[in-house]
Coordinates of C-alpha atoms in Angstrom, one line a residue:
P20 CA 230.7 136.5 217.3
T21 CA 232.3 139.8 216.4
D22 CA 235.0 139.4 219.1
S23 CA 237.4 136.3 218.8
T24 CA 238.4 137.1 222.0
H25 CA 235.6 137.1 224.0
W26 CA 234.1 132.8 224.3
F27 CA 232.1 130.4 225.8
A28 CA 232.5 126.9 226.9
A29 CA 229.6 124.3 228.0
S30 CA 230.7 122.0 230.2
W31 CA 229.0 119.0 231.6
G32 CA 229.0 119.4 235.3
G33 CA 230.4 122.9 235.5
G34 CA 228.0 125.0 233.8
V35 CA 229.2 127.5 230.9
L36 CA 232.5 129.0 231.2
E37 CA 232.5 132.5 229.3
F38 CA 236.3 134.2 228.5
R39 CA 237.1 137.8 227.7
N40 CA 240.2 138.5 226.5
N41 CA 241.2 135.0 226.4
Q42 CA 240.6 134.7 230.4
L43 CA 238.2 133.2 232.5
Y44 CA 236.2 136.3 233.3
R45 CA 233.0 134.0 235.4
R46 CA 231.6 130.2 235.8
W47 CA 228.1 130.8 235.0
T48 CA 226.2 127.9 237.5
V49 CA 222.9 127.5 239.8
G50 CA 223.7 130.5 241.8
N51 CA 224.6 133.4 239.2
S52 CA 222.1 132.5 236.1
S53 CA 219.5 130.7 235.3
L54 CA 221.1 126.8 234.7
R55 CA 219.8 124.5 237.1
A56 CA 221.5 121.1 238.6
A57 CA 220.3 118.2 236.6
N58 CA 217.9 116.1 238.7
G59 CA 218.9 113.5 241.0
A60 CA 222.6 115.2 241.6
G61 CA 224.1 117.6 243.5
P62 CA 223.4 121.2 242.9
N63 CA 226.3 122.0 241.6
D64 CA 225.9 119.3 238.9
V65 CA 225.4 121.7 235.8
R66 CA 225.5 119.4 232.6
C67 CA 225.5 121.9 229.3
G68 CA 225.6 119.9 226.0
G69 CA 225.6 122.3 223.9
L70 CA 225.5 126.1 223.0
L71 CA 225.8 128.7 220.2
W72 CA 226.3 131.9 219.3
G73 CA 222.4 133.4 217.9
R74 CA 221.2 134.9 215.0
D75 CA 220.3 137.1 217.7
G76 CA 223.4 137.9 219.2
E77 CA 222.9 135.8 222.8
V78 CA 224.1 132.5 223.4
W79 CA 221.7 129.6 223.9
V80 CA 222.6 126.9 225.8
T81 CA 221.0 123.2 226.7
N82 CA 220.9 122.5 230.9
S83 CA 220.4 118.4 230.5
L84 CA 218.3 116.3 233.1
S85 CA 216.5 119.7 234.3
D86 CA 213.4 120.9 234.0
V87 CA 214.0 124.4 232.4
P88 CA 216.7 122.5 229.9
L89 CA 217.1 125.8 227.1
H90 CA 218.6 129.4 227.9
R91 CA 219.6 132.4 226.4
Y92 CA 222.4 134.3 227.7
D93 CA 222.8 138.4 226.6
P94 CA 226.3 139.2 226.7
A95 CA 225.9 142.6 226.5
S96 CA 222.9 142.6 229.5
E97 CA 225.0 139.5 231.3
T98 CA 221.1 138.3 231.8
W99 CA 220.2 135.1 231.8
Q100 CA 216.7 134.0 230.6
G101 CA 215.2 129.7 231.0
F102 CA 213.0 128.5 229.1
A103 CA 211.2 125.4 230.6
V104 CA 210.6 122.7 226.9
G105 CA 207.9 120.6 227.8
A106 CA 209.5 118.0 225.3
L107 CA 212.9 118.7 226.6
N108 CA 212.2 118.7 230.4
G109 CA 213.9 116.0 232.3
Q110 CA 215.8 114.9 229.5
A111 CA 219.3 114.4 228.7
V112 CA 219.8 117.4 225.7
R113 CA 223.1 117.7 224.1
R114 CA 224.2 119.5 220.5
I115 CA 221.6 122.8 219.6
I116 CA 221.6 124.3 216.6
Q117 CA 219.9 127.1 214.2
A118 CA 218.4 126.9 211.6
E119 CA 218.2 130.0 209.0
N120 CA 214.2 131.3 210.5
G121 CA 215.4 131.7 213.6
D122 CA 214.3 128.1 214.7
L123 CA 216.1 125.6 217.5
W124 CA 217.3 121.9 216.9
V125 CA 218.0 120.2 219.6
Q126 CA 219.9 116.8 220.0
T127 CA 218.4 114.8 222.9
R128 CA 220.1 111.2 223.9
T129 CA 217.1 109.0 222.7
G130 CA 214.6 111.0 222.1
G131 CA 215.2 112.0 218.5
L132 CA 215.1 116.0 218.4
V133 CA 213.1 118.3 219.1
A134 CA 212.2 122.2 217.0
V135 CA 212.0 124.6 219.1
R136 CA 210.8 128.6 218.7
V137 CA 210.9 131.1 221.4
V138 CA 208.5 133.7 221.1
G139 CA 208.6 136.5 223.7
G140 CA 209.8 134.8 227.2
A141 CA 207.7 131.2 225.8
A142 CA 208.4 128.4 223.8
S143 CA 206.9 125.5 222.0
A144 CA 208.2 122.4 220.6
R145 CA 208.0 119.7 217.8
V146 CA 209.6 116.6 218.7
L147 CA 210.8 114.5 215.4
T148 CA 211.9 111.0 216.3
S149 CA 211.0 107.2 214.9
G150 CA 207.6 105.8 213.5
T151 CA 205.6 107.3 210.1
E152 CA 203.9 109.6 212.0
N153 CA 206.3 111.2 214.8
G154 CA 209.0 112.2 212.3
N155 CA 210.2 109.0 210.3
L156 CA 213.6 108.8 211.8
P157 CA 216.0 105.8 211.3
N158 CA 216.4 105.4 214.9
P159 CA 215.4 107.6 218.1
A160 CA 219.3 108.0 219.0
V161 CA 220.4 110.8 217.0
G162 CA 224.5 111.2 217.1
A163 CA 224.7 113.7 214.3
M164 CA 222.5 116.8 212.9
A165 CA 223.6 119.6 210.0
F166 CA 222.1 122.4 208.3
D167 CA 223.1 121.8 204.4
R168 CA 223.4 125.0 202.3
D169 CA 219.6 124.4 201.7
G170 CA 218.5 124.7 204.8
E171 CA 217.6 121.1 204.9
L172 CA 218.6 119.0 208.2
W173 CA 220.7 116.1 207.9
V174 CA 220.2 113.9 210.2
G175 CA 222.6 111.0 211.4
T176 CA 220.8 108.3 214.0
A177 CA 222.1 104.8 214.9
N178 CA 220.1 103.3 212.0
G179 CA 221.1 105.2 209.4
L180 CA 221.1 108.4 207.7
A181 CA 218.0 110.6 207.0
V182 CA 217.2 113.9 205.5
L183 CA 214.7 116.1 206.3
F184 CA 213.5 118.4 203.9
T185 CA 211.4 121.1 205.3
P186 CA 212.4 121.4 208.2
Q187 CA 210.8 125.2 208.5
N188 CA 207.0 123.3 208.6
A189 CA 208.3 122.6 212.3
F190 CA 205.6 125.0 213.3
T191 CA 203.1 124.9 210.2
G192 CA 201.3 121.8 210.4
G193 CA 202.9 120.9 207.0
S194 CA 205.1 117.7 206.1
F195 CA 207.2 117.3 208.9
S196 CA 209.0 114.0 207.4
A197 CA 212.6 112.5 207.7
Q198 CA 213.7 110.5 204.9
P199 CA 215.5 107.8 204.7
L200 CA 218.7 108.0 202.3
L201 CA 219.6 104.2 200.8
V202 CA 222.7 104.2 199.0
Q203 CA 222.8 101.0 197.2
A204 CA 227.0 99.5 196.3
D205 CA 227.7 97.9 192.7

């Protein structure tokens, strides 16, 4: 984040590209990182749907259709660590964002959102999907997600917009249901 000439690109099928001094420095894939090939695909088909600079100064990457769907890369030591996340294992995963408290939120293709908390070498997860007991999204097909300035999570689904007013409750046992937004015309 402090060096504008050092950046990364997620590739759907080619792993992660790391650029230094605005030149391709390294392509991270199965042979030199914890990234995995997509289940049922060729050994070089590494599908990375999203990445972000984390609050910890490391790069977080989603690895779609893999039994290790979340990875952390430390640019200083050039080391990778993969995390099996039960609710995401084998899923088609896409974007990743991070809450103020450090929790990661991963967008799936059709299974809603998954909150992930990594402590040490272990990851725990909580799924936000449709249904009153499961997160109350209008539809589990999520197209967009973003945190607002108040820390609330806005979620765009195939059936409309919803807001999770208490995303920090993902791992506390508190209220964890999104509220659909209805806009009346006239």
